[in-house]
XYZ file of C-alpha atoms in Angstrom:
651
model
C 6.529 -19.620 9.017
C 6.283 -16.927 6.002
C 7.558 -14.265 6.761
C 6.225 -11.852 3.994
C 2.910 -11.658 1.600
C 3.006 -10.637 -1.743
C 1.513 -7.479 -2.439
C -2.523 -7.697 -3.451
C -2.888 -5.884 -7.302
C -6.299 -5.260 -5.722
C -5.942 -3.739 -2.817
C -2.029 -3.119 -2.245
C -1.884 -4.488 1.594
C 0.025 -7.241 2.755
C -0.291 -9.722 5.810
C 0.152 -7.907 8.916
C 3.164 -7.860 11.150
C 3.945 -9.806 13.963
C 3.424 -6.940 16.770
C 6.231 -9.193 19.177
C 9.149 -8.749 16.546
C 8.514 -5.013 15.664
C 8.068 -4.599 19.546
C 10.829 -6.184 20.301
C 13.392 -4.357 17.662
C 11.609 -1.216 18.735
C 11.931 -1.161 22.220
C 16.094 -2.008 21.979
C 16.148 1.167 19.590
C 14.059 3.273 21.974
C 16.430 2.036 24.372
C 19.602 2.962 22.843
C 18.393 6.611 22.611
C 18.202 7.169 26.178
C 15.240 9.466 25.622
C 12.879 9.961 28.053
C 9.835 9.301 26.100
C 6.110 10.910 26.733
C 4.768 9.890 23.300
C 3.933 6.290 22.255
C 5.930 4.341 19.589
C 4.347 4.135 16.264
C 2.522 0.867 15.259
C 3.968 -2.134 13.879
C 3.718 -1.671 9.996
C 0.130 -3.319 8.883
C 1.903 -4.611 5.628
C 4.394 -7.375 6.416
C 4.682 -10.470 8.362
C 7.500 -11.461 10.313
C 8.175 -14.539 12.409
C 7.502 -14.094 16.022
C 10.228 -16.392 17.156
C 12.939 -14.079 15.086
C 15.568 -12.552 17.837
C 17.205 -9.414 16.124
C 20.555 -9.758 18.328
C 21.578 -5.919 18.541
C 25.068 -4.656 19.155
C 25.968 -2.455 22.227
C 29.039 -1.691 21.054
C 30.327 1.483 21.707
C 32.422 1.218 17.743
C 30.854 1.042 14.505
C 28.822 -1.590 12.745
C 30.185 -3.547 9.866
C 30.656 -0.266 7.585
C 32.462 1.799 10.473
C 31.284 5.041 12.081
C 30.677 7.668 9.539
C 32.694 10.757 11.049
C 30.990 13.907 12.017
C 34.013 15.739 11.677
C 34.044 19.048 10.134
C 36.169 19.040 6.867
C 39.338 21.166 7.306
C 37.525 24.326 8.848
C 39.152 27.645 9.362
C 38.645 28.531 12.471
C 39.025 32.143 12.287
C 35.857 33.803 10.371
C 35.483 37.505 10.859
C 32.647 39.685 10.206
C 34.584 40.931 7.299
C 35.199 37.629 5.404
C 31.306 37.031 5.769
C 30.772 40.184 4.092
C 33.468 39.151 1.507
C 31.334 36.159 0.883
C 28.095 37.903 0.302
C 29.603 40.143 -2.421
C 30.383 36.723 -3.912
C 26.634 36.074 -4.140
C 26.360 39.296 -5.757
C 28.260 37.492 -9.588
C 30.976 40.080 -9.368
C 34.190 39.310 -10.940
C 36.180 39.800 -7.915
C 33.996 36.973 -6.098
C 36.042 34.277 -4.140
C 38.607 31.742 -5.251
C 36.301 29.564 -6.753
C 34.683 32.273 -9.027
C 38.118 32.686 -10.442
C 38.362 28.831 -11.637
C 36.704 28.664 -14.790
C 34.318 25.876 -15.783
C 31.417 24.648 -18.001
C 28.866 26.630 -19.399
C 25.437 25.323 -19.395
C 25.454 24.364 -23.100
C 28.986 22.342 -22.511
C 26.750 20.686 -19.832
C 27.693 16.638 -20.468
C 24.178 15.520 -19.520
C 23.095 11.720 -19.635
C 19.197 10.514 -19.830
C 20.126 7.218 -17.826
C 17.173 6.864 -15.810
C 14.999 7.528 -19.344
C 17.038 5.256 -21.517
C 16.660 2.591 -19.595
C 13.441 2.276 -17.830
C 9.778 2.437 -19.093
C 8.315 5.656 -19.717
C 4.614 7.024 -19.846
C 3.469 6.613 -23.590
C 1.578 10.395 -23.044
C 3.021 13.587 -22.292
C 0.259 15.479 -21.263
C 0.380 16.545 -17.822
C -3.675 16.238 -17.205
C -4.054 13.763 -13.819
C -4.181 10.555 -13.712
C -2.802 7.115 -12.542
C 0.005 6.502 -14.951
C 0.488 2.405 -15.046
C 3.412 0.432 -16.110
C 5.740 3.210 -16.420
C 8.565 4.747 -13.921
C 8.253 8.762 -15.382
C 6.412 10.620 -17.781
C 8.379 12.999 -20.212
C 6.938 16.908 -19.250
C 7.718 20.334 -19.572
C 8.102 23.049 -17.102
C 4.906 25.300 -17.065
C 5.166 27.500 -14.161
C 4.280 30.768 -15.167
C 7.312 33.361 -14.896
C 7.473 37.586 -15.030
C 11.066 38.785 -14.552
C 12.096 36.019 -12.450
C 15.293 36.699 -9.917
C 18.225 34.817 -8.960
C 18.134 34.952 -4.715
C 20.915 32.766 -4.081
C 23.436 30.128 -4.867
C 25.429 27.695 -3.612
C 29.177 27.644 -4.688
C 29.723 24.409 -3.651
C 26.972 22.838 -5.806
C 28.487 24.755 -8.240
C 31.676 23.314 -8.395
C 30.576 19.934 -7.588
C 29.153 20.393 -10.778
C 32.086 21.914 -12.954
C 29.784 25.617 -13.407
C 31.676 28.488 -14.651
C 30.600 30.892 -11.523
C 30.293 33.664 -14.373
C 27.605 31.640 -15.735
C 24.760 32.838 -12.793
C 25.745 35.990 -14.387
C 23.298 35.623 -17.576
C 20.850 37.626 -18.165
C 19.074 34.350 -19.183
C 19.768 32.669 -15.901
C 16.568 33.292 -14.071
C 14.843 31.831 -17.187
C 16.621 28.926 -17.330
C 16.211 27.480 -13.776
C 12.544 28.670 -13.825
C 12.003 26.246 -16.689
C 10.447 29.485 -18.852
C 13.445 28.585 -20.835
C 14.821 25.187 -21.881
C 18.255 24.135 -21.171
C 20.389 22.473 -23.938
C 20.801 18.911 -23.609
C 17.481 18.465 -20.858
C 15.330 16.173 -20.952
C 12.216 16.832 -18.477
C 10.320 14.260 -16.402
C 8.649 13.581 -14.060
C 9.517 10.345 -11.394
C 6.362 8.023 -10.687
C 6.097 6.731 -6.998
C 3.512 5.926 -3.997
C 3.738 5.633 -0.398
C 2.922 5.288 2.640
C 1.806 8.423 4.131
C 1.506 8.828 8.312
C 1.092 5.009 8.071
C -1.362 4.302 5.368
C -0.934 3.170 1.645
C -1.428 6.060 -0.503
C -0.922 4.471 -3.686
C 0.234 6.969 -6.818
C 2.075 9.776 -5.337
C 4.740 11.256 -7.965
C 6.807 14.232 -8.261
C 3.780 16.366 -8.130
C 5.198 19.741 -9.287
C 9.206 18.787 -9.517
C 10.445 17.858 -13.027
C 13.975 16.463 -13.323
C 16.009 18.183 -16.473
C 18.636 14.945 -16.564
C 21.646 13.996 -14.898
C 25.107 15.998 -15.621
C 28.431 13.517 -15.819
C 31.105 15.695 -14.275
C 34.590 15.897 -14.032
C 35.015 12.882 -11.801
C 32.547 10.802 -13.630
C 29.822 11.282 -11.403
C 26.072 11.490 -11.781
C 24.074 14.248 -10.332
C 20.412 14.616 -11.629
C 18.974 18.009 -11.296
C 15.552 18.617 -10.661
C 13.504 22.138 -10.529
C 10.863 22.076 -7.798
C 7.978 24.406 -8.217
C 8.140 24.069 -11.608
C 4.580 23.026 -12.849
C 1.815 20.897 -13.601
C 2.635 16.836 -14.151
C 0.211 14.198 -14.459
C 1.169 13.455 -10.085
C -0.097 16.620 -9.400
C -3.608 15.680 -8.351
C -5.353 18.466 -7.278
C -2.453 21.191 -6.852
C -1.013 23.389 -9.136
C 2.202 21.966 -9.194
C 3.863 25.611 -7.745
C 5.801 26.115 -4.762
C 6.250 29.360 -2.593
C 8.909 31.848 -1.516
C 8.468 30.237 1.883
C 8.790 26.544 1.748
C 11.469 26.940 -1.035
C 13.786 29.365 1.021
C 13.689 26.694 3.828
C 14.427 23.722 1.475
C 17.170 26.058 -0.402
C 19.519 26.880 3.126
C 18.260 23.647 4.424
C 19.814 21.063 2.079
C 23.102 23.228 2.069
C 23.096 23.308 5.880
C 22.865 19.552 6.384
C 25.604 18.892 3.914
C 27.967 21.511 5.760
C 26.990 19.782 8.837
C 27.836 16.508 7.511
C 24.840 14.826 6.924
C 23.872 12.709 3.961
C 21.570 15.092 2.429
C 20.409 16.381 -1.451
C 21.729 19.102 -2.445
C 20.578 22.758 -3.585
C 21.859 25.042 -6.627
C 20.227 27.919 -6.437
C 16.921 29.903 -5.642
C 14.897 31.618 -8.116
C 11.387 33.681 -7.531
C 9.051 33.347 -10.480
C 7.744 37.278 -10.250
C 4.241 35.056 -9.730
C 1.768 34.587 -6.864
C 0.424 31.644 -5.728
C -2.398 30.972 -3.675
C -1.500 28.815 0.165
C -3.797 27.748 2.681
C -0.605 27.876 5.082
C -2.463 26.603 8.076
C -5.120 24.369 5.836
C -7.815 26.583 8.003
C -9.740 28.265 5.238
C -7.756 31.395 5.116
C -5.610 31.002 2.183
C -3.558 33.867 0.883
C -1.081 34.833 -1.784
C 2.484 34.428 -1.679
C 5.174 34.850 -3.860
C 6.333 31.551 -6.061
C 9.908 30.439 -6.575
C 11.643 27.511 -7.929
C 14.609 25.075 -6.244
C 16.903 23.434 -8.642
C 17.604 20.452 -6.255
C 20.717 18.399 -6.763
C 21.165 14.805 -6.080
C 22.935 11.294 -7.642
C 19.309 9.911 -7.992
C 15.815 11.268 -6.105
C 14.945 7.511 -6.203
C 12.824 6.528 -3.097
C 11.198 3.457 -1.336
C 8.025 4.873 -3.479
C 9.484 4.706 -5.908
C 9.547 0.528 -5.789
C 6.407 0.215 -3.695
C 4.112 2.044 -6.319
C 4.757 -0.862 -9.225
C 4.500 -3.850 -6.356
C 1.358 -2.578 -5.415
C 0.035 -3.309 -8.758
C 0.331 -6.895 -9.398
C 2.595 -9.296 -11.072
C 2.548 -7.042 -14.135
C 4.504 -4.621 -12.349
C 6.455 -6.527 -10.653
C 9.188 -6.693 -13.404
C 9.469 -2.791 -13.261
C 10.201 -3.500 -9.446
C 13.198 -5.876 -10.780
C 14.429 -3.553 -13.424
C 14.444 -0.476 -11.009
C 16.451 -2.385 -8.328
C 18.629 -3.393 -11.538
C 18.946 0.322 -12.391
C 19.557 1.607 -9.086
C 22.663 -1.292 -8.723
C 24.203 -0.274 -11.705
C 24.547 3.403 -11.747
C 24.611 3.684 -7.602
C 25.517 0.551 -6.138
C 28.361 -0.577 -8.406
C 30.359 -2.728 -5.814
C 27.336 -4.907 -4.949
C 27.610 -5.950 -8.532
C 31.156 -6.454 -8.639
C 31.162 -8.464 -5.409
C 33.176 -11.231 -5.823
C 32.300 -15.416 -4.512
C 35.023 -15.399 -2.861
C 34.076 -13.039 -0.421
C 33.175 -13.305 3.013
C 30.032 -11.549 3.334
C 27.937 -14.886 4.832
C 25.963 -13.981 8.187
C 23.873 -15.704 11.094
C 20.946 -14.503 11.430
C 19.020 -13.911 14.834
C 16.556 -16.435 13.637
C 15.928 -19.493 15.853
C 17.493 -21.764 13.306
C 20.790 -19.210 12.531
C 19.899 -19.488 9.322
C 22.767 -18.278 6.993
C 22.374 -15.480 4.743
C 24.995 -15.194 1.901
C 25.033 -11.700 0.524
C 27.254 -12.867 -2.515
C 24.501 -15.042 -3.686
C 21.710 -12.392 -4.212
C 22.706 -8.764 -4.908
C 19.149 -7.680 -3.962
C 19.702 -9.155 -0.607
C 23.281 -7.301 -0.693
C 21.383 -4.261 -2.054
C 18.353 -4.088 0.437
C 21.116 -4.689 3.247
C 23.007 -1.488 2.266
C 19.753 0.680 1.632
C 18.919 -0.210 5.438
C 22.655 0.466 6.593
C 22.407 4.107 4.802
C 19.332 4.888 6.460
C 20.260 3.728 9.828
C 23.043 6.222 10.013
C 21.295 8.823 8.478
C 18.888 8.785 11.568
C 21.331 8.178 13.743
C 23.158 11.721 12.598
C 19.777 13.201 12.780
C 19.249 12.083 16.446
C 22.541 13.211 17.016
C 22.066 17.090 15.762
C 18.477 17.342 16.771
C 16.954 17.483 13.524
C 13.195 16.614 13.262
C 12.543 15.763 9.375
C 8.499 16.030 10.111
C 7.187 13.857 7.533
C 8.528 10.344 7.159
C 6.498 8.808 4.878
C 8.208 6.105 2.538
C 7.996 8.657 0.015
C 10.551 10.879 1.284
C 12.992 7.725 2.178
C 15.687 8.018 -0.309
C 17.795 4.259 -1.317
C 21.114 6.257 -1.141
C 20.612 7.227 2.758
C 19.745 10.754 2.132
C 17.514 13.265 3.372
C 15.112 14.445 0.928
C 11.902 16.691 1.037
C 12.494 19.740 3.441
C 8.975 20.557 4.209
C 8.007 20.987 7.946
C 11.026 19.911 9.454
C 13.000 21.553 12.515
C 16.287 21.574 14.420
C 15.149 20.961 18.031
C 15.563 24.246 20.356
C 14.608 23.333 23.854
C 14.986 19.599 24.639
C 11.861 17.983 23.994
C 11.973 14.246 22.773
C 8.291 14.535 21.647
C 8.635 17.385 19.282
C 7.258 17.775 16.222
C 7.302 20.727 13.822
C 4.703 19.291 11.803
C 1.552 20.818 12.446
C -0.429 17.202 10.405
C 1.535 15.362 12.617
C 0.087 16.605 15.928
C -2.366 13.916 17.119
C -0.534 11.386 17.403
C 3.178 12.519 17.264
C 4.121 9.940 14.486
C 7.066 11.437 13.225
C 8.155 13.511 16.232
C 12.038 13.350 17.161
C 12.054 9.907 19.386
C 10.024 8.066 17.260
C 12.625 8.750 13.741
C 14.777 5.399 14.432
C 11.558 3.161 14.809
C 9.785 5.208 11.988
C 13.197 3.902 9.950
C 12.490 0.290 11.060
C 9.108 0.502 9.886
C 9.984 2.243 6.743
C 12.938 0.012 5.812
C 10.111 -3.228 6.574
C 7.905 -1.649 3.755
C 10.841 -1.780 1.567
C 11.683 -5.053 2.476
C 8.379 -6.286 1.519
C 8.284 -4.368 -1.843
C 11.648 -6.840 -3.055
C 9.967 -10.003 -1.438
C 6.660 -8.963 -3.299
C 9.004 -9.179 -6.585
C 10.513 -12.064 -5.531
C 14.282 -10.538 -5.027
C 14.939 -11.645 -1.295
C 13.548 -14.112 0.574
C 12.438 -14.576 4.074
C 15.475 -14.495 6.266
C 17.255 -11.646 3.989
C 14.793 -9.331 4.701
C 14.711 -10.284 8.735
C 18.652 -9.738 8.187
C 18.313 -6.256 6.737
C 15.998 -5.148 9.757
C 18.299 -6.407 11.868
C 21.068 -4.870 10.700
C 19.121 -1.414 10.606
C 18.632 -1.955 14.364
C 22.504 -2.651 15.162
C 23.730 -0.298 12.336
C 21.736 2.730 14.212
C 23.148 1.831 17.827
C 26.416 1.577 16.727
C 26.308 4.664 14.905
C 24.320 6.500 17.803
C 25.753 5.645 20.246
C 29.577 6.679 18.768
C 27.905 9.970 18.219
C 26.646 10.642 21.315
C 29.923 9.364 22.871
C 31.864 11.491 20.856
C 29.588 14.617 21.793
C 30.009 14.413 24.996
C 34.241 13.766 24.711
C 33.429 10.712 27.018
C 36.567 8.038 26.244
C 34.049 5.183 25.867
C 30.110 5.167 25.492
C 28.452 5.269 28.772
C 24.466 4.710 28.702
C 23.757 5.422 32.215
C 25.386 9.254 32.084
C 23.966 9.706 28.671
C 20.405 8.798 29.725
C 20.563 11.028 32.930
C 21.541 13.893 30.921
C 18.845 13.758 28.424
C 16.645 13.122 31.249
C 17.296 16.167 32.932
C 17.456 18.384 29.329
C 14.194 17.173 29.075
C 12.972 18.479 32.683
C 14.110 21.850 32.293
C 13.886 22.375 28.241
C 17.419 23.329 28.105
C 18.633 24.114 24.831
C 20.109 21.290 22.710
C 22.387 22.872 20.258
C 23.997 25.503 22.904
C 24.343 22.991 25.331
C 26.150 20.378 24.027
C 29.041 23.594 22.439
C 29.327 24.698 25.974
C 29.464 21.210 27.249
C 32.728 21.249 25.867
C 34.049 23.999 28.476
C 33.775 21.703 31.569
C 36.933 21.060 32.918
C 38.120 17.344 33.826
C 38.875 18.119 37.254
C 37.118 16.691 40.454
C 38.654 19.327 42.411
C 36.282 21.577 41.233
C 34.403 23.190 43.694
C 30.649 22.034 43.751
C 29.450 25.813 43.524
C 31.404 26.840 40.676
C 30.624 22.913 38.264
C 27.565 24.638 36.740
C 29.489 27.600 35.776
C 30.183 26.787 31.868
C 26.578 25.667 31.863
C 24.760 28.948 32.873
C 23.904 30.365 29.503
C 21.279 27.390 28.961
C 20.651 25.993 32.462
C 18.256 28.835 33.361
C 15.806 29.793 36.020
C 16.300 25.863 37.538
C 15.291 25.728 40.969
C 17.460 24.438 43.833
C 16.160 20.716 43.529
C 16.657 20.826 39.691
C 20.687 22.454 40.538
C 21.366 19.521 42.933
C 20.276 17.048 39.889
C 22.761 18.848 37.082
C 25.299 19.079 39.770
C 25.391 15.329 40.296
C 25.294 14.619 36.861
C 28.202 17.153 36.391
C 30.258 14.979 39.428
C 30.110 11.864 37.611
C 30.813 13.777 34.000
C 33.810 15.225 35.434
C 35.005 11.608 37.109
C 34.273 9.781 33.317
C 36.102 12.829 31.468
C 39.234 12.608 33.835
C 39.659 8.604 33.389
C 39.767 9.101 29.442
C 43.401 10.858 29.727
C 43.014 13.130 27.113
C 43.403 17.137 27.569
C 40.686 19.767 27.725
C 42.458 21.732 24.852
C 42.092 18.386 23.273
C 38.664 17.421 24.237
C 37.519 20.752 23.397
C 38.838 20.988 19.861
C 36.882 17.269 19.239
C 33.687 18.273 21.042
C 33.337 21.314 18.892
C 34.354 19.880 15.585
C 30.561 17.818 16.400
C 29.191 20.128 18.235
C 27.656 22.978 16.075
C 27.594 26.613 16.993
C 24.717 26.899 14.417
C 22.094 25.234 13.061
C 19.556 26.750 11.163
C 16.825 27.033 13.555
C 13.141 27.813 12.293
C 12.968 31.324 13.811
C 16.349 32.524 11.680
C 14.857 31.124 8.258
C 11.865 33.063 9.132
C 13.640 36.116 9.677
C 14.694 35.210 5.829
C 11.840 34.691 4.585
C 10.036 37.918 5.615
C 12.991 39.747 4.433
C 12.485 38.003 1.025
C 9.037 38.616 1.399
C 10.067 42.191 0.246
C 12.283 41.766 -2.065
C 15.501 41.792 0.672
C 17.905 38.512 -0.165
C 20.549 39.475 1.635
C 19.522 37.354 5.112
C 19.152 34.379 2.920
C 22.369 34.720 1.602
C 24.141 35.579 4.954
C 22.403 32.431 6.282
C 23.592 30.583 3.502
C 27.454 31.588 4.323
C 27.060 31.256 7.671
C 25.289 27.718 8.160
C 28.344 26.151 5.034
C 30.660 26.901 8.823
C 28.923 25.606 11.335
C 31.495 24.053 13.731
C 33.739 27.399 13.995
C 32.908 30.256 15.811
C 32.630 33.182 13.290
C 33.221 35.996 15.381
C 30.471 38.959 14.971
C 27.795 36.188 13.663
C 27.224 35.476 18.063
C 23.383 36.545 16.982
C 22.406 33.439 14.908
C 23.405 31.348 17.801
C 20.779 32.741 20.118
C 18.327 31.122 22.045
C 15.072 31.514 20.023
C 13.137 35.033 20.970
C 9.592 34.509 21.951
C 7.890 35.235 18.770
C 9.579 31.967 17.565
C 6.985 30.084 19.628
C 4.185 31.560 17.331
C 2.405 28.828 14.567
C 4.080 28.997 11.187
C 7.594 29.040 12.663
C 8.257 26.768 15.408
C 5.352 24.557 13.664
C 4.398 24.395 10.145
C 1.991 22.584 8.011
C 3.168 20.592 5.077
C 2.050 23.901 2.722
C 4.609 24.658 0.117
């Protein structure tokens, strides 16, 4: 049986899916979440066709998958943050001399900047340059400028660590000519603008030409180490994939994607980086709540940081047109090898890297033979644990179309997204995404299924895997995310081996009585392994989040805190111990909508200091910080309102 169409130039869709084998894969992910789910799975993906009779044989191991368990351990944190050495931090945000150690180190200017034009030198380009909108064919960018208007533009923050990743001189965010430059009003030495062109699907349905709409990429720097990081100002103008926007962004939207990129990283999630903030002095016009009542706000530019903003698009866009683009599809898997994926191309014969496949037949599939098979294998790997550490800190991206899927396993595009506060495995924070609950929380591993089978069928549309290598990468999504899932979970609840029964109880009863998912899994880590305990005093660490629960709803957290207790004691390890592991996954903070709101109004008005305290403040999230107690609150009732616990995809 075929198992996938190529794409139609005419009308982009593919053979549908056999609903039994996305079913099937779906329901063992749904059922290695342990989430008590109210909303319905999405849909099998309309676009691909997959053998009924394939088994995907999924792992319940409690260790990692083939590439290990990425570790959610904090790197080397110091544990004892005062008040004071916050403050110290801010002053470093103010450019003073006397900033922090890293200030003192020099490094590059911006015109020693060692930039490289890879992804321009060696891929086809748009012929035109002018920005008015259009579908731009046969091409993977068009050369632009920046255009967003500018009047005394203002530095708000900056990350240090992006910095240095880099190789800046920290005296360099002192120019005068700063602002200008990372507004695009002025032109960096060495840059060479584009914009990246890409489709997608969007909430399920082909979209066709999407593009980087209003963020132009100024090149890739080469640092130090010999790595590539492409920078990439978003909010920065017009571009032919700007359709009917202005190609701006807002105050708002880029504040959140600004502390929200450098939050995920510090919390040890694959994630694209952030620079530094700059308002443009501008208004622009925002329907926030698409509702007919727009109104200004003020505009501001990200300079986002990443080793490539490639994305599933960014492949499906040039299969969707026909065999004529299907040689772009070859080249930009060729490209993305290369410069990212080095090892796949230097994997040698000899290796063992030959698997059976779930298939009826056990057909063999030989990743040494085809690197694209190697390549699409990895890309679904990378996103598996991604979601898997998003499950695992109770982040909701909001919008997983396949144009915000990066190939490197990243997350990418902070628009409506959301760190979950009470329990709630049907949460969304995406106001769009309402009627159906598409991309809420539960549903992000089989959204990544579905996702990873469009960009399956993208390399089978260009003829770069075959039938059972794309089966074989879906299946190893769906074993790469328990595996990684369920070490998480097992790790955040200091259990000594993964136990699915106690796991799915607890979420169950989280769920019941909305408890908050952040704070209770740091005090978790306070329980005591001792069955001695008497039954009145078990709940006692838990009281800050277990509140106003009836007497029925105590009797179900005390039984689940009996058999806890009996799992913890048979593991052997101390409580000091335990303790010290649990909160090294565990975070104290998370940058929950209702604090980046508080931000943003300050901003509003010209205040950057609660941006940049946030900033400092989320780069430790797994120590306690004494005196910063207040950003772990539970969120205050005005965080309920629309526009912070939900938002719209209005940037």
């Amino acid at each position: 049986m075929k198992l996938l169409s190529h794409f139609s130039p005419k009308n982009s869709s593919l053979s549908p899916l056999s609903a039994p084998f996305f079913s099937a894969l779906s329901f063992r992910l749904r059922r290695s979440t342990g989430f008590p789910v109210t909303s319905p799975p999405p849909p099998p993906p309309p676009y691909i066709s997959v053998s009924p009779s394939l088994s995907c044989h999924v792992s319940s191991r409690t260790g990692g998958g083939a590439g290990g368990v990425v570790s959610m351990d904090s790197p080397s944190l110091d544990l004892a943050v005062s008040v004071d050495s916050v403050a110290r931090d801010l002053k470093n945000q103010s450019l003073g001399s006397d900033a922090g150690d890293y200030s003192k180190r020099l490094g590059l200017k911006l015109e020693d900047i060692n930039w490289d034009h890879s992804f321009v030198r060696e891929l086809p380009g748009d012929p035109r340059t002018d920005t008015i909108p259009r579908e731009v064919l046969h091409a993977c960018y068009t050369k632009v400028l920046p255009s967003a208007e500018v009047e005394n533009p203002q530095l708000v923050a900056w990350s240090e660590s992006v910095a240095e990743l880099l190789g800046l001189d920290p005296q360099e965010f002192e120019r005068p000519d700063f602002s200008l430059l990372f507004s695009g009003a002025s032109t960096l030495v060495g840059a060479l603008p584009y914009a990246q062109c890409y489709g997608g699907h969007q909430f399920g349905m082909w979209a066709g030409q999407l593009g980087d709409g209003r963020a132009i990429t100024l090149g890739e720097i080469i640092n130090s180490k010999s790595e590539r990081w492409e920078l990439q100002l978003k909010g920065a103008g017009k571009t032919p994939y700007s359709r009917f926007a202005d190609g701006l962004a807002v105050l708002r939207s880029s504040i959140r994607e600004f502390l929200c990129s450098e939050a995920m990283h510090s919390l040890g999630i694959p994630t694209t980086r952030a620079l530094c903030l700059v308002t443009t002095g501008k208004y622009v016009t925002r329907d926030m709540f698409y509702d007919g009542n727009p109104k200004e706000e003020p505009g501001a530019i990200v300079c986002r940081v990443s080793q490539s903003f490639l994305r599933f698009g960014s492949y499906q866009i040039h299969a969707s047109r026909g065999k004529e683009d299907l040689g772009i599809v070859r080249a930009l898997a060729d490209y993305a090898i290369r410069n990212h994926f080095p090892h796949i191309d230097n994997m040698s014969r000899s290796e063992s890297l030959s698997f059976t496949t779930g298939d009826e037949d056990h057909s063999v599939v030989d990743l040494t033979s085809n690197k694209y098979a190697a390549w699409v294998v990895e890309v679904a790997e990378r996103t598996a644990t991604l979601i898997a550490n998003w499950q695992g800190v109770g982040f909701t991206h909001g919008v997983l179309n396949t144009d915000n899927m990066s190939i490197l396993g990243l997350t990418i595009d902070y628009g409506p997204f959301g760190f979950l506060d009470a329990f709630d495995p049907s949460y969304t924070p995406n106001t769009t995404d309402l009627p159906g609950r598409r991309y809420c929380f539960a549903n992000q591993p089989d959204i990544g299924l579905w996702n990873i089978a469009q960009f399956a069928s993208t390399l089978s549309a260009a003829q770069l895997i075959n039938d059972r290598e794309a089966n074989y990468a879906m299946e190893r999504y769906g074993t790469k995310f328990m595996d990684e899932y369920q070490a998480i979970m097992t790790k955040k609840l200091g259990l000594p081996k993964y136990n699915k029964q106690l796991i799915s109880k607890l979420l169950n009863n989280m769920a019941v009585d909305k408890v908050d998912y952040t704070n209770f899994f740091r005090l978790l880590s306070n329980i005591k392994a001792d069955p001695s305990i008497p039954e009145e005093e078990l709940l006692v660490p838990l009281k800050a989040v277990l509140l106003d629960i009836g007497k029925e709803r105590k009797e179900a957290w005390i039984s689940w805190a009996k058999s806890y207790i009996e799992e913890l004691a048979s593991g052997g390890i101390s409580d000091e111990e335990r303790k010290v592991s649990m909160n090294a996954v565990n975070p104290k903070y998370v940058l929950r909508n209702y604090l980046c709101q508080s931000a943003i109004d300050a901003a509003e008005l010209g205040d950057f200091g609660e941006v940049r305290r946030l900033l400092k403040i989320m780069e430790r999230p797994y120590d306690e910080q004494p005196g910063m107690e207040k950003y772990a609150r539970l969120p205050p009732a005005w965080a309920y309102r629309p526009g912070v616990c939900m938002l719209s995809c209005s940037s």
